[in-house]
Tab-separated table of C-alpha atoms in Angstrom:
chain	number	residue	atom	x	y	z
A	1	GLU	CA	-14.926	2.533	-21.515
A	2	LEU	CA	-13.764	-0.988	-20.699
A	3	VAL	CA	-10.416	-1.452	-22.454
A	4	VAL	CA	-9.317	-4.933	-21.389
A	5	GLN	CA	-10.548	-7.579	-18.968
A	6	PHE	CA	-8.839	-10.622	-17.445
A	7	GLN	CA	-10.746	-13.472	-15.853
A	8	VAL	CA	-9.465	-16.294	-13.626
A	9	LEU	CA	-12.114	-18.916	-13.087
A	10	ASN	CA	-13.047	-20.085	-9.587
A	11	GLN	CA	-10.625	-17.712	-7.817
A	12	ASN	CA	-11.142	-14.379	-6.112
A	13	CYS	CA	-8.781	-11.530	-6.969
A	14	GLN	CA	-7.875	-10.102	-3.549
A	15	CYS	CA	-5.346	-7.374	-4.441
A	16	LEU	CA	-3.468	-5.887	-7.382
A	17	ALA	CA	-0.800	-3.346	-8.309
A	18	TRP	CA	0.473	-1.613	-11.425
A	19	LYS	CA	4.090	-2.088	-12.454
A	20	PRO	CA	5.872	1.251	-11.942
A	21	CYS	CA	7.090	3.217	-14.954
A	22	PRO	CA	10.835	3.299	-15.650
A	23	ALA	CA	12.524	6.111	-13.704
A	24	GLY	CA	12.023	9.489	-15.362
A	25	VAL	CA	9.595	8.161	-17.989
A	26	TRP	CA	6.003	9.425	-18.071
A	27	PRO	CA	3.566	8.498	-19.473
A	28	CYS	CA	4.439	4.849	-19.153
A	29	PRO	CA	5.420	3.168	-22.455
A	30	THR	CA	2.942	0.551	-23.628
A	31	GLU	CA	5.375	-2.346	-23.234
A	32	SER	CA	5.803	-1.480	-19.540
A	33	GLN	CA	2.117	-1.637	-18.702
A	34	HIS	CA	1.687	-4.680	-16.489
A	35	VAL	CA	-0.574	-5.530	-13.570
A	36	VAL	CA	0.194	-8.045	-10.837
A	37	ALA	CA	-2.758	-9.616	-9.031
A	38	GLY	CA	-2.993	-11.832	-5.960
A	39	TYR	CA	-5.634	-14.574	-5.620
A	40	SER	CA	-7.427	-16.585	-2.984
A	41	ASP	CA	-5.515	-19.776	-3.867
A	42	GLY	CA	-2.152	-18.221	-2.937
A	43	THR	CA	-1.102	-17.527	-6.518
A	44	VAL	CA	0.303	-14.355	-8.067
A	45	ARG	CA	-0.415	-13.612	-11.715
A	46	VAL	CA	1.187	-10.978	-13.962
A	47	PHE	CA	-0.904	-9.631	-16.850
A	48	SER	CA	0.293	-7.635	-19.847
A	49	ILE	CA	-2.124	-4.846	-20.761
A	50	SER	CA	-0.734	-4.316	-24.281
A	51	ARG	CA	-0.689	-8.036	-25.145
A	52	THR	CA	-3.940	-8.723	-23.243
A	53	GLU	CA	-2.636	-11.962	-21.798
A	54	MET	CA	-1.328	-13.522	-18.616
A	55	GLU	CA	2.471	-13.645	-18.790
A	56	LEU	CA	3.336	-15.345	-15.512
A	57	LYS	CA	1.790	-17.381	-12.720
A	58	MET	CA	3.598	-17.995	-9.424
A	59	HIS	CA	2.523	-19.790	-6.259
A	60	PRO	CA	4.530	-18.273	-3.363
A	61	HIS	CA	1.840	-18.698	-0.669
A	62	ALA	CA	-0.222	-21.457	0.906
A	63	ALA	CA	-2.961	-19.018	1.991
A	64	ALA	CA	-5.042	-16.362	0.221
A	65	LEU	CA	-3.188	-13.209	-0.774
A	66	THR	CA	-4.153	-9.955	0.918
A	67	ALA	CA	-1.547	-7.466	-0.414
A	68	VAL	CA	0.798	-7.190	-3.392
A	69	ALA	CA	3.261	-4.548	-4.620
A	70	TYR	CA	6.100	-4.051	-7.091
A	71	SER	CA	9.549	-2.903	-6.022
A	72	THR	CA	10.308	0.656	-7.146
A	73	ASP	CA	12.220	-0.561	-10.214
A	74	GLY	CA	9.583	-3.152	-11.107
A	75	GLU	CA	12.123	-5.995	-10.867
A	76	MET	CA	10.588	-7.708	-7.836
A	77	ILE	CA	7.072	-8.518	-6.633
A	78	LEU	CA	6.278	-8.425	-2.925
A	79	SER	CA	3.232	-10.380	-1.786
A	80	GLY	CA	1.593	-10.895	1.584
A	81	CYS	CA	-1.069	-13.372	2.587
A	82	LYS	CA	-3.717	-14.126	5.167
A	83	ASP	CA	-1.316	-15.992	7.453
A	84	GLY	CA	1.136	-13.071	7.612
A	85	ILE	CA	3.883	-14.465	5.374
A	86	VAL	CA	5.598	-12.005	3.012
A	87	ALA	CA	7.281	-13.355	-0.146
A	88	VAL	CA	9.594	-11.581	-2.582
A	89	SER	CA	9.536	-13.062	-6.088
A	90	SER	CA	11.173	-12.282	-9.423
A	91	PRO	CA	8.782	-11.755	-12.347
A	92	ARG	CA	11.698	-12.514	-14.690
A	93	THR	CA	12.417	-16.004	-13.374
A	94	GLY	CA	9.212	-16.805	-11.485
A	95	MET	CA	11.302	-17.774	-8.459
A	96	THR	CA	10.668	-16.686	-4.859
A	97	ILE	CA	13.952	-15.316	-3.470
A	98	HIS	CA	12.916	-14.222	0.050
A	99	VAL	CA	10.289	-15.382	2.538
A	100	LEU	CA	9.737	-13.328	5.709
A	101	ALA	CA	7.686	-14.687	8.606
A	102	ASP	CA	7.995	-11.701	10.971
A	103	HIS	CA	4.247	-10.949	10.732
A	104	LYS	CA	3.215	-14.609	10.819
A	105	GLY	CA	-0.235	-15.166	12.283
A	106	SER	CA	-1.834	-11.895	11.198
A	107	PRO	CA	-3.013	-10.987	7.671
A	108	ILE	CA	-0.884	-8.487	5.754
A	109	THR	CA	-2.890	-5.356	4.956
A	110	VAL	CA	-0.323	-3.131	3.186
A	111	LEU	CA	2.918	-3.559	1.243
A	112	GLN	CA	4.628	-0.448	-0.131
A	113	CYS	CA	8.054	0.360	-1.579
A	114	THR	CA	9.807	3.706	-1.921
A	115	ARG	CA	13.177	4.801	-3.297
A	116	LYS	CA	15.854	5.847	-0.824
A	117	GLN	CA	19.480	6.940	-0.711
A	118	TYR	CA	22.009	4.506	0.707
A	119	HIS	CA	23.168	6.931	3.388
A	120	ASP	CA	19.714	8.047	4.563
A	121	PHE	CA	19.485	5.650	7.477
A	122	GLY	CA	22.972	4.230	7.773
A	123	VAL	CA	22.064	0.924	6.126
A	124	GLU	CA	22.746	-0.530	2.726
A	125	GLY	CA	19.946	-0.826	0.223
A	126	GLY	CA	18.403	0.637	-2.879
A	127	GLU	CA	14.921	1.093	-1.465
A	128	LEU	CA	12.757	1.059	1.627
A	129	TRP	CA	9.608	-1.013	1.933
A	130	LEU	CA	7.047	-1.566	4.640
A	131	ALA	CA	4.632	-4.295	5.614
A	132	THR	CA	1.575	-3.729	7.800
A	133	SER	CA	-0.527	-6.443	9.412
A	134	CYS	CA	-3.956	-6.589	11.042
A	135	ASP	CA	-2.461	-6.766	14.529
A	136	ARG	CA	-1.303	-3.109	14.270
A	137	ARG	CA	2.333	-3.930	13.553
A	138	VAL	CA	4.442	-2.221	10.883
A	139	SER	CA	7.868	-3.420	9.783
A	140	VAL	CA	10.197	-1.237	7.688
A	141	TRP	CA	12.988	-2.795	5.631
A	142	ALA	CA	15.999	-1.646	3.601
A	143	SER	CA	16.667	-3.875	0.613
A	144	ASP	CA	19.105	-4.397	-2.220
A	145	TRP	CA	17.516	-7.167	-4.236
A	146	LEU	CA	20.473	-7.614	-6.620
A	147	GLN	CA	22.723	-8.315	-3.645
A	148	HIS	CA	20.061	-10.435	-1.903
A	149	LYS	CA	20.089	-8.061	1.067
A	150	CYS	CA	17.035	-7.346	3.203
A	151	GLU	CA	17.585	-5.648	6.569
A	152	LEU	CA	14.987	-4.724	9.182
A	153	LEU	CA	15.163	-0.970	9.805
A	154	ASP	CA	12.306	-0.442	12.252
A	155	TRP	CA	9.493	-2.339	13.949
A	156	LEU	CA	6.388	-0.500	15.123
A	157	SER	CA	3.604	-1.854	17.301
A	158	PHE	CA	0.600	0.338	18.106
A	159	PRO	CA	-1.485	-0.261	21.246
A	160	ALA	CA	-5.246	-0.707	21.247
A	161	PRO	CA	-8.003	-1.493	23.738
A	162	ALA	CA	-9.873	-4.762	23.705
A	163	GLY	CA	-12.082	-5.063	20.642
A	164	PRO	CA	-15.571	-3.633	21.178
A	165	GLU	CA	-18.436	-6.081	21.452
A	166	GLY	CA	-20.762	-6.309	18.502
A	167	LEU	CA	-18.102	-5.224	16.019
A	168	ASP	CA	-17.589	-8.053	13.533
A	169	SER	CA	-14.200	-6.869	12.359
A	170	LEU	CA	-11.810	-4.177	13.527
A	171	PRO	CA	-10.837	-1.270	11.259
A	172	PRO	CA	-7.790	-2.127	9.123
A	173	SER	CA	-4.225	-1.239	10.044
A	174	LEU	CA	-2.862	0.974	7.236
A	175	ALA	CA	0.515	2.651	6.732
A	176	ALA	CA	2.156	4.620	3.922
A	177	PHE	CA	5.425	6.426	3.305
A	178	CYS	CA	4.922	10.197	3.238
A	179	PRO	CA	5.755	11.572	-0.254
A	180	TRP	CA	6.273	15.161	0.887
A	181	GLU	CA	8.187	14.420	4.107
A	182	HIS	CA	11.073	12.003	3.623
A	183	GLY	CA	11.789	9.508	6.347
A	184	VAL	CA	8.223	9.725	7.695
A	185	LEU	CA	5.384	7.234	7.492
A	186	VAL	CA	1.699	7.730	8.261
A	187	TYR	CA	-0.313	5.147	10.195
A	188	VAL	CA	-4.044	4.773	10.828
A	189	GLY	CA	-5.816	1.906	12.559
A	190	PHE	CA	-7.831	0.765	15.526
A	191	GLY	CA	-6.278	2.210	18.667
A	192	ILE	CA	-6.696	4.205	21.849
A	193	GLN	CA	-7.697	7.313	19.863
A	194	LYS	CA	-9.177	7.954	16.430
A	195	GLU	CA	-6.184	9.606	14.762
A	196	ALA	CA	-3.548	9.535	12.045
A	197	LEU	CA	0.023	9.243	13.337
A	198	PHE	CA	3.110	10.689	11.627
A	199	TYR	CA	6.157	8.623	12.628
A	200	SER	CA	9.779	9.628	11.942
A	201	LEU	CA	12.086	6.763	10.998
A	202	ARG	CA	15.086	8.938	11.842
A	203	ARG	CA	13.942	10.046	15.298
A	204	LYS	CA	12.147	6.767	16.071
A	205	GLN	CA	9.145	8.631	17.449
A	206	VAL	CA	5.693	9.984	16.573
A	207	LEU	CA	6.096	13.558	15.341
A	208	ARG	CA	2.436	14.603	15.388
A	209	LYS	CA	-1.124	13.363	15.383
A	210	ILE	CA	-4.203	14.426	13.420
A	211	SER	CA	-7.569	13.687	15.006
A	212	LEU	CA	-10.143	11.844	12.911
A	213	PRO	CA	-13.952	11.647	13.269
A	214	ALA	CA	-13.834	7.829	13.201
A	215	PHE	CA	-11.435	4.971	12.618
A	216	ALA	CA	-10.192	5.053	9.029
A	217	THR	CA	-11.069	2.306	6.557
A	218	SER	CA	-8.818	3.499	3.705
A	219	LEU	CA	-5.887	5.854	3.219
A	220	SER	CA	-3.949	7.469	0.382
A	221	LEU	CA	-1.322	10.223	0.376
A	222	SER	CA	-1.054	12.619	-2.550
A	223	PRO	CA	2.265	12.416	-4.440
A	224	ALA	CA	1.935	16.038	-5.591
A	225	ALA	CA	0.735	18.040	-2.577
A	226	PRO	CA	0.570	17.656	1.226
A	227	PHE	CA	-2.900	16.090	1.268
A	228	MET	CA	-4.294	12.849	2.648
A	229	ALA	CA	-7.461	11.135	1.481
A	230	ILE	CA	-9.116	9.096	4.228
A	231	GLY	CA	-12.193	6.899	3.916
A	232	PHE	CA	-14.542	5.975	6.759
A	233	GLY	CA	-17.220	3.416	7.505
A	234	ASP	CA	-20.113	5.906	7.483
A	235	ARG	CA	-19.826	6.643	3.731
A	236	LEU	CA	-17.586	9.641	4.375
A	237	LEU	CA	-14.479	10.727	2.426
A	238	ARG	CA	-12.153	13.299	3.986
A	239	LEU	CA	-9.456	15.389	2.303
A	240	GLN	CA	-7.016	16.411	5.012
A	241	PRO	CA	-4.340	19.097	4.426
A	242	CYS	CA	-1.051	18.344	6.194
A	243	PRO	CA	0.512	19.077	8.587
A	244	ALA	CA	-2.525	21.166	9.596
A	245	GLY	CA	-5.522	22.737	7.968
A	246	GLU	CA	-9.274	22.602	7.699
A	247	PRO	CA	-10.412	19.195	6.411
A	248	GLN	CA	-12.997	18.850	3.645
A	249	ASP	CA	-15.608	16.116	3.987
A	250	TYR	CA	-17.552	14.608	1.093
A	251	ALA	CA	-20.512	12.255	0.906
A	252	GLY	CA	-21.625	10.313	-2.150
A	253	HIS	CA	-20.723	6.706	-1.429
A	254	ASP	CA	-23.303	4.009	-0.728
A	255	ASP	CA	-21.265	2.164	1.901
A	256	THR	CA	-17.881	2.034	3.636
A	257	VAL	CA	-15.185	3.831	1.634
A	258	HIS	CA	-12.790	0.896	1.503
A	259	LEU	CA	-10.395	2.239	-1.138
A	260	CYS	CA	-8.699	5.593	-1.832
A	261	ARG	CA	-6.041	6.050	-4.519
A	262	PHE	CA	-4.462	9.251	-5.803
A	263	ALA	CA	-3.408	9.316	-9.448
A	264	PRO	CA	0.359	9.752	-10.019
A	265	SER	CA	-0.272	13.390	-10.990
A	266	GLY	CA	-2.120	14.048	-7.721
A	267	ARG	CA	-4.894	15.827	-9.619
A	268	ARG	CA	-7.396	12.970	-9.473
A	269	LEU	CA	-8.534	10.669	-6.711
A	270	LEU	CA	-10.283	7.322	-7.114
A	271	THR	CA	-12.444	6.011	-4.301
A	272	ALA	CA	-14.559	2.874	-4.021
A	273	SER	CA	-17.318	1.504	-1.816
A	274	HIS	CA	-19.535	-1.588	-2.032
A	275	SER	CA	-20.991	-0.947	-5.484
A	276	ALA	CA	-19.640	2.443	-6.553
A	277	VAL	CA	-16.331	3.716	-7.934
A	278	LEU	CA	-15.970	7.495	-7.903
A	279	VAL	CA	-13.319	9.651	-9.593
A	280	TRP	CA	-12.698	13.077	-8.049
A	281	GLU	CA	-11.052	16.095	-9.696
A	282	LEU	CA	-8.892	17.987	-7.200
A	283	THR	CA	-9.053	21.523	-8.544
A	284	GLY	CA	-7.674	23.307	-5.495
A	285	ALA	CA	-4.904	20.900	-4.516
C-alpha cells in the first residue's frame, strides 16, 4: 500500500536516508519520521512523513548528490556528491557547517555514521563516520558536531588492476561499519581479487577476507546477526554468514541487484534491481 508520495519536478532523486529514531526508542514516534533526499541539482530536501510535506531545502553542493546520511542522533545531515565533496549541514538551521574535499574528484558512493565511545580510538568525538568514493578510497572520521570537531581517524586505499576493456563502469566501492564486531569495517569493490575485506581500525590491518563469486554491486550488514547480504551483477543475491559459513544464494531478480538493506530488526531484507523490489523474510537468521 502506498502511504505517502513526494514529487520534485524536473529533478532526479539520487539517494535518501531515514532519520534515526531517538536512542532507546522503538518503534519510532510519528513526529520523528523524516526522510532526507539528495537530488541531481545539488540540493538536499527533508520531508516529514507525518505532515506529508517538505520541511527544508538546502543547496550544499554544486554537483549531483550521490550519497546522503543522518548523524546517529539525527542532528546533522552528511551529503556527498559526484565531484567528491562531502558537506555536513544542520537540518535545524539549514546551514552547512563543514565541507570536506579529501575525496575531491571521485563520486562519493557511501556515507555512514555509527555511535562510538570517546576512548575507543584515543580521539575525541561522539561518533564515527565513513565516506567511500569510486576510486576505492575510504576515509574514517571521529566527530563531535556540537564542538565543531571533525578529525580524520584512518584513510584506506585499495589497489586494483587497470579497468577491463568493454566494461562501461566498474563495480562500486562500498564500505560499512560491522554491527557485530566493533572497530571493524567491511569493504567490497573492484580490486585484485573478488572478495570482501574485514579491516580493523584498531590494528590498522585487514583481519580476514571472504571470497566472492563476482564483484559485489550492493552490500548490507545485518544489525541483529553476523550475516552479510551481497548483490551481484548476474541477478544473484548472497546471504553470507560471518566470519565463516556456507553461503546461501538466491535468484529472483530481473537485473543487477543494486540495493540491499536489512530492516532494523534484522528479520527482513529489502533488495532491488532494475524494475523489481523484493522483501525477504529471514527465518533462520
